[in-house]
PDB file of C-alpha atoms and ligand atoms in Angstrom:
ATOM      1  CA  UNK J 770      -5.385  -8.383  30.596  1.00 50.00           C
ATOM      2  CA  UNK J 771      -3.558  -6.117  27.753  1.00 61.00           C
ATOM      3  CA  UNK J 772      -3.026  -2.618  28.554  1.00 61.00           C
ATOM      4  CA  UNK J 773      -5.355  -1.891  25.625  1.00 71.00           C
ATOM      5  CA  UNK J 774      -7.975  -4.102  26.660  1.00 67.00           C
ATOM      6  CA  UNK J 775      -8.341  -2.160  30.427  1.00 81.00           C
ATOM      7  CA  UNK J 776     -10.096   0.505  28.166  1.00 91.00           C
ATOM      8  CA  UNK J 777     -11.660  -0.651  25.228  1.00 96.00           C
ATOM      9  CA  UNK J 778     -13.325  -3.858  23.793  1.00 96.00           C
ATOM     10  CA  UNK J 779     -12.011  -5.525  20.795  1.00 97.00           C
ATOM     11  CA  UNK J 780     -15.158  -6.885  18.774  1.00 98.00           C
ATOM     12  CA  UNK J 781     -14.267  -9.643  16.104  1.00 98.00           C
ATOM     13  CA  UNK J 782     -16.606 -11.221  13.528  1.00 98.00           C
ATOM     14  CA  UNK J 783     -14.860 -13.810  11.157  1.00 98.00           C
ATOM     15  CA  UNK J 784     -15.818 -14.539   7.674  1.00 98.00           C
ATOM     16  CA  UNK J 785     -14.271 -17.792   6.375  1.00 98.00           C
ATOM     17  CA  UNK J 786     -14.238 -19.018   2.885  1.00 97.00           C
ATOM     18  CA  UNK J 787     -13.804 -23.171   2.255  1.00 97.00           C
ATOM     19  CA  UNK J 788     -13.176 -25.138  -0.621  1.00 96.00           C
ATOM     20  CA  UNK J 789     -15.759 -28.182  -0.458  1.00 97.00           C
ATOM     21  CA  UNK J 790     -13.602 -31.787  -1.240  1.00 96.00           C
ATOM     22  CA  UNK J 791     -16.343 -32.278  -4.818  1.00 97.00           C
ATOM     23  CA  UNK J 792     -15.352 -34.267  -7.851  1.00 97.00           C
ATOM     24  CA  UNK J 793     -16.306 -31.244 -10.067  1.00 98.00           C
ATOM     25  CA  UNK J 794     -16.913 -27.721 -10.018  1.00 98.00           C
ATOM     26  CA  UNK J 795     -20.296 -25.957  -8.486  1.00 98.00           C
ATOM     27  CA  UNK J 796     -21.546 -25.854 -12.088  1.00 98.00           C
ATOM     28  CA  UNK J 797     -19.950 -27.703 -14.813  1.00 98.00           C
ATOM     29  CA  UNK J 798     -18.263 -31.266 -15.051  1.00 97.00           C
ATOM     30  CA  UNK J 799     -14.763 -30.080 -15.081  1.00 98.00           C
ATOM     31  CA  UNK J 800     -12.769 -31.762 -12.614  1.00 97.00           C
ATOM     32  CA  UNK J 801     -12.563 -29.752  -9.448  1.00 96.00           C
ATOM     33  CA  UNK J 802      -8.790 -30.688  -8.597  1.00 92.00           C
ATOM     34  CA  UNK J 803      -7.786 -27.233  -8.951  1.00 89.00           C
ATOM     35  CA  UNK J 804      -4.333 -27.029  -7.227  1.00 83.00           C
ATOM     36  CA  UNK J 805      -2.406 -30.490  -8.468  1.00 88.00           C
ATOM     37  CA  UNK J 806      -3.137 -30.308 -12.350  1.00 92.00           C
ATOM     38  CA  UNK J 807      -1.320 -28.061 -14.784  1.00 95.00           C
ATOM     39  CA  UNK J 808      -2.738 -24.183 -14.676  1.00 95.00           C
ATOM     40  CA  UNK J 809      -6.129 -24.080 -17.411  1.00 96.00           C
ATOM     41  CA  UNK J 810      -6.426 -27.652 -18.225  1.00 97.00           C
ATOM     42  CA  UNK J 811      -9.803 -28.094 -16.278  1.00 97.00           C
ATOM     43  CA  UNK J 812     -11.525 -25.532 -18.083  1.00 97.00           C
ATOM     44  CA  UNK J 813     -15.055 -25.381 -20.329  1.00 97.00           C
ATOM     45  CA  UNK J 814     -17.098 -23.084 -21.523  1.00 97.00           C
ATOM     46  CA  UNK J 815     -19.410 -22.943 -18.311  1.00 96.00           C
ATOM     47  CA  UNK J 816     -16.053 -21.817 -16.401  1.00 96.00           C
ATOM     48  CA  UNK J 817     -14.450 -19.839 -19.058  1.00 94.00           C
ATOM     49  CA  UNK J 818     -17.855 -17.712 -19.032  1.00 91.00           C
ATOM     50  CA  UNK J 819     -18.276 -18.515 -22.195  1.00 94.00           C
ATOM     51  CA  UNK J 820     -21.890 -16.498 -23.634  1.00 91.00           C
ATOM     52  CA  UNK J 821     -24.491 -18.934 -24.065  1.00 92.00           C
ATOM     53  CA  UNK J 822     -23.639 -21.632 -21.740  1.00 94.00           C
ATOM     54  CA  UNK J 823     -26.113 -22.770 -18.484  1.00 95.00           C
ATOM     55  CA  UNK J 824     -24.913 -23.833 -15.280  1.00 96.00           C
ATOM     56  CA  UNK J 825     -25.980 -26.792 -13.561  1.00 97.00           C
ATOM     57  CA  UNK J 826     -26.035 -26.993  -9.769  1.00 97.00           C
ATOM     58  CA  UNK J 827     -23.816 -29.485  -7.972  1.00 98.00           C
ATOM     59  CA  UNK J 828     -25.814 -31.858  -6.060  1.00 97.00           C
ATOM     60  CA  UNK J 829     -22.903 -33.094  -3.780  1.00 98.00           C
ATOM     61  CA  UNK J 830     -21.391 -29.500  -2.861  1.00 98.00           C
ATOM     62  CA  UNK J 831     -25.482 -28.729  -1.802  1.00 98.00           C
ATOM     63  CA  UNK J 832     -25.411 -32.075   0.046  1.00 98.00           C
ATOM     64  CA  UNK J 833     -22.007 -30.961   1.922  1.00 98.00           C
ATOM     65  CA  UNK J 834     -23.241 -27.157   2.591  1.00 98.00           C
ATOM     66  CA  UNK J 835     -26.650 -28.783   4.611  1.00 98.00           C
ATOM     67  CA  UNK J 836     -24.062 -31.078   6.336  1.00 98.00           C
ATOM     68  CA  UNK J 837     -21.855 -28.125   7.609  1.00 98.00           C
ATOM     69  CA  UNK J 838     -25.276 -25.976   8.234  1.00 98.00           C
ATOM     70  CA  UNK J 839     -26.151 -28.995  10.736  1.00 98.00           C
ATOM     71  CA  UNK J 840     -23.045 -29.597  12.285  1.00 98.00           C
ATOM     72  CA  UNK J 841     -22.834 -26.044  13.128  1.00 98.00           C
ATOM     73  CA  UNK J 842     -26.879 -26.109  14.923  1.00 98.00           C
ATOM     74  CA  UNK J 843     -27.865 -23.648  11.512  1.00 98.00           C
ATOM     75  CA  UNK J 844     -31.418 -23.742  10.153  1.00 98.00           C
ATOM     76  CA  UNK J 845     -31.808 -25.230   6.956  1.00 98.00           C
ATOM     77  CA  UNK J 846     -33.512 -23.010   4.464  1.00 98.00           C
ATOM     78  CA  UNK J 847     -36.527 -24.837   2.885  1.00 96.00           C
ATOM     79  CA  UNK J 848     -36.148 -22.917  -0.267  1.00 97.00           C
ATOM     80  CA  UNK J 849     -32.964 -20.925  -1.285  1.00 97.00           C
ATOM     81  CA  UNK J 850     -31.845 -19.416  -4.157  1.00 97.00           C
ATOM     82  CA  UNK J 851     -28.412 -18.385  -6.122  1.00 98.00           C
ATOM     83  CA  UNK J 852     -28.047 -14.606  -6.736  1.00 98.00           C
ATOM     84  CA  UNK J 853     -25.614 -12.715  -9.246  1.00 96.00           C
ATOM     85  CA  UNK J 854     -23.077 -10.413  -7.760  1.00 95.00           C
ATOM     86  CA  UNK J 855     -21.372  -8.282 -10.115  1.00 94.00           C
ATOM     87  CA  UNK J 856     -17.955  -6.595 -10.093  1.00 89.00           C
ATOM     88  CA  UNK J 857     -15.381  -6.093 -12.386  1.00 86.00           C
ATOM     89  CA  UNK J 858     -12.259  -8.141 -11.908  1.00 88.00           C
ATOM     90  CA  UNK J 859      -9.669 -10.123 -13.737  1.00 90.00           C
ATOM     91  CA  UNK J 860     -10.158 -13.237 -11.742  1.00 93.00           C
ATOM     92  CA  UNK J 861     -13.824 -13.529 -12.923  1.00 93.00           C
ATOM     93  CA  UNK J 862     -14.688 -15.331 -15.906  1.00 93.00           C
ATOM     94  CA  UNK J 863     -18.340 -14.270 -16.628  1.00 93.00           C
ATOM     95  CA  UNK J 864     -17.695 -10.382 -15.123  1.00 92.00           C
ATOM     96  CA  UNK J 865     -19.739 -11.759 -12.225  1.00 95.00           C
ATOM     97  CA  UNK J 866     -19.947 -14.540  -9.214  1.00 96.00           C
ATOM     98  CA  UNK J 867     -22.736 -16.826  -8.656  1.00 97.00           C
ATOM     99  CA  UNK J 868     -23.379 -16.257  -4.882  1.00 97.00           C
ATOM    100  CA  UNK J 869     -26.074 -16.242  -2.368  1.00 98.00           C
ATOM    101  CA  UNK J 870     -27.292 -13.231  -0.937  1.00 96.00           C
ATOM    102  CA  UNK J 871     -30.992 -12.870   0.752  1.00 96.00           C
ATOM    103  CA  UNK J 872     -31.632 -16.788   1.067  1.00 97.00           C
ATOM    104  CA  UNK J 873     -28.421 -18.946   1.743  1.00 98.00           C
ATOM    105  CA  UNK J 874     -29.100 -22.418   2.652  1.00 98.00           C
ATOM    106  CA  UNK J 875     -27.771 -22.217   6.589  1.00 98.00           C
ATOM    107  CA  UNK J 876     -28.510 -19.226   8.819  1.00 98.00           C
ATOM    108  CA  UNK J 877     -28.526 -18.790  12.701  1.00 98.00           C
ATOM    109  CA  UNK J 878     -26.257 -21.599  13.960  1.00 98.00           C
ATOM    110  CA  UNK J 879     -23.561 -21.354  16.513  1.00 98.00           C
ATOM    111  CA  UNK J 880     -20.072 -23.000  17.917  1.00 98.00           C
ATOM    112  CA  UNK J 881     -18.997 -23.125  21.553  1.00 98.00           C
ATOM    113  CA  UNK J 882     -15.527 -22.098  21.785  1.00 98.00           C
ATOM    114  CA  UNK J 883     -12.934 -22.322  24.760  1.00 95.00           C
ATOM    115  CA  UNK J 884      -9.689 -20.916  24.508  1.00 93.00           C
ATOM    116  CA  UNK J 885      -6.909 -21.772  26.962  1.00 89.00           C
ATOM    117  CA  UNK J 886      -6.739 -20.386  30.097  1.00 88.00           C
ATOM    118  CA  UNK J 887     -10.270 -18.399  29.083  1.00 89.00           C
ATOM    119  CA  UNK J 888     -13.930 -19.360  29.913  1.00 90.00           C
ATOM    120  CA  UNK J 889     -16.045 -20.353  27.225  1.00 95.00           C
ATOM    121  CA  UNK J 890     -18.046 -18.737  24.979  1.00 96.00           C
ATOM    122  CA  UNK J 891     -20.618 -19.388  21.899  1.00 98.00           C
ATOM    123  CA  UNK J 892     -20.624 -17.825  18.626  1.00 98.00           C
ATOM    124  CA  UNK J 893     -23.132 -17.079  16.572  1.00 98.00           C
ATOM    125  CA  UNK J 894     -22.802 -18.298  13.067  1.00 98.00           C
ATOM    126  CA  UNK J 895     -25.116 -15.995  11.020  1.00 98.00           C
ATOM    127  CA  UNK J 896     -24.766 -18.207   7.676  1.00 98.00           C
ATOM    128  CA  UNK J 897     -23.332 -20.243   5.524  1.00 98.00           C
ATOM    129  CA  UNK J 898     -23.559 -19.764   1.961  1.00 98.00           C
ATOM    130  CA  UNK J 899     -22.358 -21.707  -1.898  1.00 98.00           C
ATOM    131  CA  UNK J 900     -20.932 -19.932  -4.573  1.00 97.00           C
ATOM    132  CA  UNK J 901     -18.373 -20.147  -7.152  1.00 97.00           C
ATOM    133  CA  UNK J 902     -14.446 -19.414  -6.748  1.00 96.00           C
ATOM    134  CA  UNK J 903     -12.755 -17.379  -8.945  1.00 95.00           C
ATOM    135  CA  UNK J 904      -9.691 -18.050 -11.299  1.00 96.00           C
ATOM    136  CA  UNK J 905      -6.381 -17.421  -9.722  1.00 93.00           C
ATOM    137  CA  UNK J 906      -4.037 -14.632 -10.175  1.00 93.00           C
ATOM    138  CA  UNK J 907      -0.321 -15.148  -9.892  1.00 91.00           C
ATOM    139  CA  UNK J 908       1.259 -11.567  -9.876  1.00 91.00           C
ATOM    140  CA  UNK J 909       5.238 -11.318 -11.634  1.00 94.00           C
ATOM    141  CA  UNK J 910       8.038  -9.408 -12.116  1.00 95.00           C
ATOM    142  CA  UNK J 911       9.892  -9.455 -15.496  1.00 93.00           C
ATOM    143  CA  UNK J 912      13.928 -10.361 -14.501  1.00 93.00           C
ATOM    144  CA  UNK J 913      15.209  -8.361 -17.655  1.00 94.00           C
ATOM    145  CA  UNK J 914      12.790  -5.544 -17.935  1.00 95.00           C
ATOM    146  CA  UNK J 915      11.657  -5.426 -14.237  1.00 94.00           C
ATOM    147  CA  UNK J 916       8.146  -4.763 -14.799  1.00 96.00           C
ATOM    148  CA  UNK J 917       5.341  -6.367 -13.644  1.00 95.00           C
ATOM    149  CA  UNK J 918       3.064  -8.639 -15.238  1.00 95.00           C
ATOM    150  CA  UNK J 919       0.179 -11.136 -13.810  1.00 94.00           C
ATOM    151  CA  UNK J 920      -0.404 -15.058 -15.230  1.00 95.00           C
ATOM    152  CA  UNK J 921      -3.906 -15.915 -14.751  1.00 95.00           C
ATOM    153  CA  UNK J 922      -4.730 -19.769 -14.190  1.00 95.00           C
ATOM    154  CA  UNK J 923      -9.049 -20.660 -14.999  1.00 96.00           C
ATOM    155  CA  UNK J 924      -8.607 -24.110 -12.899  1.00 96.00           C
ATOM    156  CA  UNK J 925     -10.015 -22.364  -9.617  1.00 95.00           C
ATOM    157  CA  UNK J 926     -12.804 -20.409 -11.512  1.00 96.00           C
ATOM    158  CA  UNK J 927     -16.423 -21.994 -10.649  1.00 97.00           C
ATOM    159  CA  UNK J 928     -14.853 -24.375  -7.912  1.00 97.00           C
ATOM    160  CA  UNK J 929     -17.370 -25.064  -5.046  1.00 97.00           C
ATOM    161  CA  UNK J 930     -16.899 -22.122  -2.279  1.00 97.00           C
ATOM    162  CA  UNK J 931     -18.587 -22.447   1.138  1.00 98.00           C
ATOM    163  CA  UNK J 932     -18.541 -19.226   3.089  1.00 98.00           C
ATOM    164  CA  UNK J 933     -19.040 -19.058   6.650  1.00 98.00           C
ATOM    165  CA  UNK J 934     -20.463 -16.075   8.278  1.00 98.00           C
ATOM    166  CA  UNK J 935     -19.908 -15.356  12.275  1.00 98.00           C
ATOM    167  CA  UNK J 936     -21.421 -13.077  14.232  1.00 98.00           C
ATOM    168  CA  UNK J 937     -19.455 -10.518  15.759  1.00 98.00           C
ATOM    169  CA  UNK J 938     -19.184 -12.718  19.249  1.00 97.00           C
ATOM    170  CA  UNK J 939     -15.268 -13.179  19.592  1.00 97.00           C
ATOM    171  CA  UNK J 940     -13.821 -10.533  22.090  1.00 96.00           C
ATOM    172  CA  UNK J 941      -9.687 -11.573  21.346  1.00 96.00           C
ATOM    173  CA  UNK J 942      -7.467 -12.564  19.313  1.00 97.00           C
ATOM    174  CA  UNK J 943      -7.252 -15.939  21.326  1.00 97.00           C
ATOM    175  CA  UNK J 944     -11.072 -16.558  21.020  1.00 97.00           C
ATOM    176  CA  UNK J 945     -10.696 -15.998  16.951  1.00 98.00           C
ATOM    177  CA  UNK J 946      -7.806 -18.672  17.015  1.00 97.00           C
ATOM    178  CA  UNK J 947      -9.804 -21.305  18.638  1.00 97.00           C
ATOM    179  CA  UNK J 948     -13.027 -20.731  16.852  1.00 98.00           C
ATOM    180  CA  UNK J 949     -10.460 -21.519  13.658  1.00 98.00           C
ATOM    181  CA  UNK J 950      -9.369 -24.417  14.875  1.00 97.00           C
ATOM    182  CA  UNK J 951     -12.566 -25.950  15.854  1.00 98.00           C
ATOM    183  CA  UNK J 952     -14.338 -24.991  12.876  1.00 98.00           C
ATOM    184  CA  UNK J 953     -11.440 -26.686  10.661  1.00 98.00           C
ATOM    185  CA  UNK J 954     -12.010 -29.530  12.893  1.00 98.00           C
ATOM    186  CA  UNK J 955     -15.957 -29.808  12.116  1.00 98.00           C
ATOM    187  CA  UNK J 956     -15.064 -29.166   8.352  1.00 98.00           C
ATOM    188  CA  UNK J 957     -12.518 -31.996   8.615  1.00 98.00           C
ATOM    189  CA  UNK J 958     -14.208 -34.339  10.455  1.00 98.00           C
ATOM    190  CA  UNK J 959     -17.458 -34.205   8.072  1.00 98.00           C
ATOM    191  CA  UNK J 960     -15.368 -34.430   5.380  1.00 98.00           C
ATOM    192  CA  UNK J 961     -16.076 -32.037   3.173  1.00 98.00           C
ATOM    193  CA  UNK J 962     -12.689 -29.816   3.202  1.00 97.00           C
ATOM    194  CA  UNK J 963      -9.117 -30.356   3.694  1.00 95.00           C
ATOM    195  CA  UNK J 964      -9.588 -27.317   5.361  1.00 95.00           C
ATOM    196  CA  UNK J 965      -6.010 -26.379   5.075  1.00 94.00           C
ATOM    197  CA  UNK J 966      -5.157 -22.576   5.338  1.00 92.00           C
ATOM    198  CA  UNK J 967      -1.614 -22.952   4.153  1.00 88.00           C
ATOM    199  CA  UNK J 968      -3.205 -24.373   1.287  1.00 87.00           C
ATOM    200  CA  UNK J 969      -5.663 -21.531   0.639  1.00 87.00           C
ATOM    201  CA  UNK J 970      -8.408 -23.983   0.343  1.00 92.00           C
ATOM    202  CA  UNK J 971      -9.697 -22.589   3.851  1.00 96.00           C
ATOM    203  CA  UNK J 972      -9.551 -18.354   3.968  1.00 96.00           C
ATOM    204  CA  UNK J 973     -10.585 -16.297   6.644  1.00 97.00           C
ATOM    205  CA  UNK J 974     -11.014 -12.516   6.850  1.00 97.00           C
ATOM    206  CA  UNK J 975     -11.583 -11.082  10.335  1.00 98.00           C
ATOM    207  CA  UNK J 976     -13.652  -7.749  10.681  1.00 98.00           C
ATOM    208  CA  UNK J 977     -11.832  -5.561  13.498  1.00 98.00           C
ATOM    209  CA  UNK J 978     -13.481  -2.674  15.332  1.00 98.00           C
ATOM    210  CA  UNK J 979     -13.347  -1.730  19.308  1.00 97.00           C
ATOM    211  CA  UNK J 980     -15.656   0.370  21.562  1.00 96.00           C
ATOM    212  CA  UNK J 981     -15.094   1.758  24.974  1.00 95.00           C
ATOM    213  CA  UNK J 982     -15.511  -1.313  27.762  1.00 95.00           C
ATOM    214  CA  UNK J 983     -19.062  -1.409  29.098  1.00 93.00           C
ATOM    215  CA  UNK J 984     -19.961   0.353  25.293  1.00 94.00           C
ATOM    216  CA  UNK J 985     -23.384  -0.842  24.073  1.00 93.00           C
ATOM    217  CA  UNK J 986     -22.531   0.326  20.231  1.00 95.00           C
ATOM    218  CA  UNK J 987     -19.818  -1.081  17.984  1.00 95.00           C
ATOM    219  CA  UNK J 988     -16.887   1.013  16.744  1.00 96.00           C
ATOM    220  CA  UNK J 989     -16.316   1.747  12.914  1.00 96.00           C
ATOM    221  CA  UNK J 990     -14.991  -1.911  11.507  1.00 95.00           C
ATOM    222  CA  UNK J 991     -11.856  -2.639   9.560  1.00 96.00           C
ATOM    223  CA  UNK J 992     -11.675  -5.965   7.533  1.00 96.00           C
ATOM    224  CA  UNK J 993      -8.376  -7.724   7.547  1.00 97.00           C
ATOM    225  CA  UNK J 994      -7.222  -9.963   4.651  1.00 96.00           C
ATOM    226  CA  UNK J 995      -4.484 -11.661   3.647  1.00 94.00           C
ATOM    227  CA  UNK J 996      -4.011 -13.982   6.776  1.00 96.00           C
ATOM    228  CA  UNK J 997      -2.591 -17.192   5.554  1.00 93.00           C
ATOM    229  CA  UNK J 998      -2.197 -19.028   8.799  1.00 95.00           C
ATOM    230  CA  UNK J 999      -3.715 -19.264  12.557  1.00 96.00           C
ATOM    231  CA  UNK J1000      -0.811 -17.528  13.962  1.00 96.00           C
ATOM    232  CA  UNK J1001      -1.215 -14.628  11.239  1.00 97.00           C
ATOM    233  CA  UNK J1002      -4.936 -14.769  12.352  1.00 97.00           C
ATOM    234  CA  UNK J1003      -4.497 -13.799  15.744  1.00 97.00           C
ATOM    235  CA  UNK J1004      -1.053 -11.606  15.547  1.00 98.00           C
ATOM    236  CA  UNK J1005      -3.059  -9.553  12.552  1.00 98.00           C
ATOM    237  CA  UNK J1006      -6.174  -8.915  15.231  1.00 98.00           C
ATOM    238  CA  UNK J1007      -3.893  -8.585  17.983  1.00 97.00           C
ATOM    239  CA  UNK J1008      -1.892  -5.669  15.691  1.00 98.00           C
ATOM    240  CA  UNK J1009      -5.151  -4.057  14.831  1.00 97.00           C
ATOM    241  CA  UNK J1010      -6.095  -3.578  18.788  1.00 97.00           C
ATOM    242  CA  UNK J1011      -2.933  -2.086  19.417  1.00 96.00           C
ATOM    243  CA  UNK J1012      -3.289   0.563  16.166  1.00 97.00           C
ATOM    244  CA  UNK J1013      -7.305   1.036  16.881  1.00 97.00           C
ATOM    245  CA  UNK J1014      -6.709   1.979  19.872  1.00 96.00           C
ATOM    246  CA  UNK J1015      -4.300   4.429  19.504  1.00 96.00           C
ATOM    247  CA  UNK J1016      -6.083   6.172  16.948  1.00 96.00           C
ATOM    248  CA  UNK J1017      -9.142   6.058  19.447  1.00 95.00           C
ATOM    249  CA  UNK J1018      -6.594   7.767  22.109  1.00 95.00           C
ATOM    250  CA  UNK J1019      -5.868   9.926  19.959  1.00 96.00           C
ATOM    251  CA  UNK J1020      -8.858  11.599  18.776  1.00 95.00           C
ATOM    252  CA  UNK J1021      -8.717   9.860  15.708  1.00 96.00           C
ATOM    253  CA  UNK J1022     -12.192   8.584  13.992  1.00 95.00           C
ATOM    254  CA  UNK J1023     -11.162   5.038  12.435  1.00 95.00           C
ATOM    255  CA  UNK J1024     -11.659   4.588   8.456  1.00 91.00           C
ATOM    256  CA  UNK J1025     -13.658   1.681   7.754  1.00 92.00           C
ATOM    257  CA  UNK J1026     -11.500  -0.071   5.142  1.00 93.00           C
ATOM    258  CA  UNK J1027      -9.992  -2.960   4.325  1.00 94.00           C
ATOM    259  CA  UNK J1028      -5.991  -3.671   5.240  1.00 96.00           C
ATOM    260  CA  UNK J1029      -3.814  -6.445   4.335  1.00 96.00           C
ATOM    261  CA  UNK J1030      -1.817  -8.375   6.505  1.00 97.00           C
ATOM    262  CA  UNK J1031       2.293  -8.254   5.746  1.00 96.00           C
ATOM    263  CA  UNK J1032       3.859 -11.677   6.963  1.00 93.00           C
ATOM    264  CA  UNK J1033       7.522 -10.295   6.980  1.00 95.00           C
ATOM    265  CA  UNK J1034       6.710  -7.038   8.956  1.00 96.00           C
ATOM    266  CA  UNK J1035       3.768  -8.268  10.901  1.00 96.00           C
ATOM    267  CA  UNK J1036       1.393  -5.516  10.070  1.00 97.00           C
ATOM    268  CA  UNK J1037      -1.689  -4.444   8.318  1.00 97.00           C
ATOM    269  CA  UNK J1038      -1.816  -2.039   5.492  1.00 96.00           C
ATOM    270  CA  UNK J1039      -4.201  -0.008   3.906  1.00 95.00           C
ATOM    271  CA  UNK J1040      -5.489  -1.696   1.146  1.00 90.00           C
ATOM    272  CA  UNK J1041      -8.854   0.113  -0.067  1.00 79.00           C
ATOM    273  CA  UNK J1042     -11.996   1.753   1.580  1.00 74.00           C
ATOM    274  CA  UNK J1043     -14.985  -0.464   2.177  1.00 58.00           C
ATOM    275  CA  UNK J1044     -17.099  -0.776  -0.941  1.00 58.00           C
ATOM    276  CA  UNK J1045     -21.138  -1.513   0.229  1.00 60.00           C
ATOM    277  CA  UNK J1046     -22.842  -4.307  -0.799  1.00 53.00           C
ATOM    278  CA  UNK J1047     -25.456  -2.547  -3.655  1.00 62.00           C
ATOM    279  CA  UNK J1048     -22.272  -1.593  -5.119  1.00 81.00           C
ATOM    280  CA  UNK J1049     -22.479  -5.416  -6.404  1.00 88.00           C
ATOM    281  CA  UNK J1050     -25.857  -4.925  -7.846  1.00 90.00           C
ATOM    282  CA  UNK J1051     -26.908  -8.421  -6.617  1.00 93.00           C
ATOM    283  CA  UNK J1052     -29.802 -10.168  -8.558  1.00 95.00           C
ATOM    284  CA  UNK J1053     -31.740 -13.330  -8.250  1.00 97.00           C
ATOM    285  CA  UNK J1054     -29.652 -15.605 -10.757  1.00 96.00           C
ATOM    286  CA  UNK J1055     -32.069 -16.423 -13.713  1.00 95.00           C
ATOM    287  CA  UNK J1056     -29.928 -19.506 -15.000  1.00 95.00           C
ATOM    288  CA  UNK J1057     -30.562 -21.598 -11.931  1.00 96.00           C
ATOM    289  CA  UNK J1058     -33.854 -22.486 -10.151  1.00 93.00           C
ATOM    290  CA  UNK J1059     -34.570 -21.783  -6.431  1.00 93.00           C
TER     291      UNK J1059
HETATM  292 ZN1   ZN Z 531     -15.875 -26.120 -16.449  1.00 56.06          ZN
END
């Protein structure tokens, strides 16, 4: 046992975003093959967010979400429906993602876990969800000039996305690691992702917060992003324990934010305070039926 965790409780909920292995995109025909073709050749209007265009639902990436909702012991939703969330960003084509929000197709699954050297332990998996990726932004720096400039590359933008929801059941960094790797497995197995973080075809973000051990209530929550392996996975929540806790012996209230993980000096940063979800202004998508 950590010093750290003699006094508090670490509390981890994973959110993990998966590219599903389709032919084409969630809602056009363009070829799906995002990452080995040259950047915005598989682009149309229905991806470019064109006005006047109308998605059409892919039947496959629907067929592959069930799949996962099964494997992981979810309920399959007898009627769902696609929802609009809205946000300005450069990376989206139409000024807003096709997502689910009240009614994904999976909810209350779970996954039995079993880190090394730890007893078991199941996690809830609150949902699993479709919706469309968004184009990809490559971020430069001009050699003469020196300033910055970003390349933006439509290939990604209306991809298939599956994103998988945990419940906040993991209790270390260890636990977070192996429910990873045994999701990835699952994914793998079923065959519909490479699954390959490295890749950025499988994402995770972890949500961080502690309480005091034997605590009934849960501790202001940090989101971590930015994690582009297992190992960063677990050293990122393992670095947040250490700097929660801290703050917590300190006196300090903890901001609920987001921070990015650094690779090269193994720590999270600030990166911006936690927006809410009606910030998004989701709506019932009126171009696709339930
Ligand atoms: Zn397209």
């Amino acid at each position: 046992m950590t010093a750290v965790a003699t006094r508090y409780e670490t509390v981890i909920g994973l959110e993990v975003h998966c590219q599903l292995i389709t032919k084409s995109k969630m809602f056009c025909s363009c070829s799906a093959d995002y990452a080995r073709a040259d950047p915005n050749t598989h682009v149309c209007p229905v991806c470019l967010g064109m006005p006047g265009v109308l998605p059409v639902i892919n039947e496959q990436a629907i067929e592959y979400i069930v799949m996962t909702g099964l494997a992981l012991n979810c309920r399959i939703a007898e009627f769902s429906k696609f929802d609009r969330k809205n946000y300005p960003y450069p990376d989206l084509m139409k000024g807003y993602q096709i997502s689910q929000y009240d009614l994904p197709v999976c909810s209350d699954g779970w996954l039995d876990i079993a880190p090394e050297g730890a007893g078991p332990r199941r996690v809830g998996i609150t949902r699993v969800h479709m919706e469309e990726d968004t184009a990809r932004l490559l971020h430069r720096t001009d050699a003469v000039t020196g300033e910055g400039y970003s390349l933006i590359d439509i290939n990604r933008s209306g991809t298939p996305l599956m994103e998988i929801v945990s419940e906040p059941d993991m209790r270390t960094p260890a636990e977070a690691r192996d429910y990873l790797v045994r999701l990835r497995q699952i994914l793998r197995y079923i065959g519909v992702s490479e699954a390959n973080m490295e890749d950025g075809n499988f994402r995770c973000d972890a949500n961080v917060s502690l309480r005091p051990v034997g605590a009934e209530a849960f501790g202001t929550k940090v989101e971590v992003k930015n994690m582009n392996s297992f190992r960063a996975v677990h050293d990122a929540i393992a670095f947040e324990e250490v700097r929660q806790a801290g703050m917590l012996d300190r006196g300090e209230r903890i901001t609920q934010e987001t921070r990015g993980w650094v690779d090269d000096t193994r720590e999270t940063v600030s990166q911006r305070t936690k927006e809410h979800a009606n910030d998004y202004r989701y709506f019932p998508e009126p171009d696709l039926p339930p």
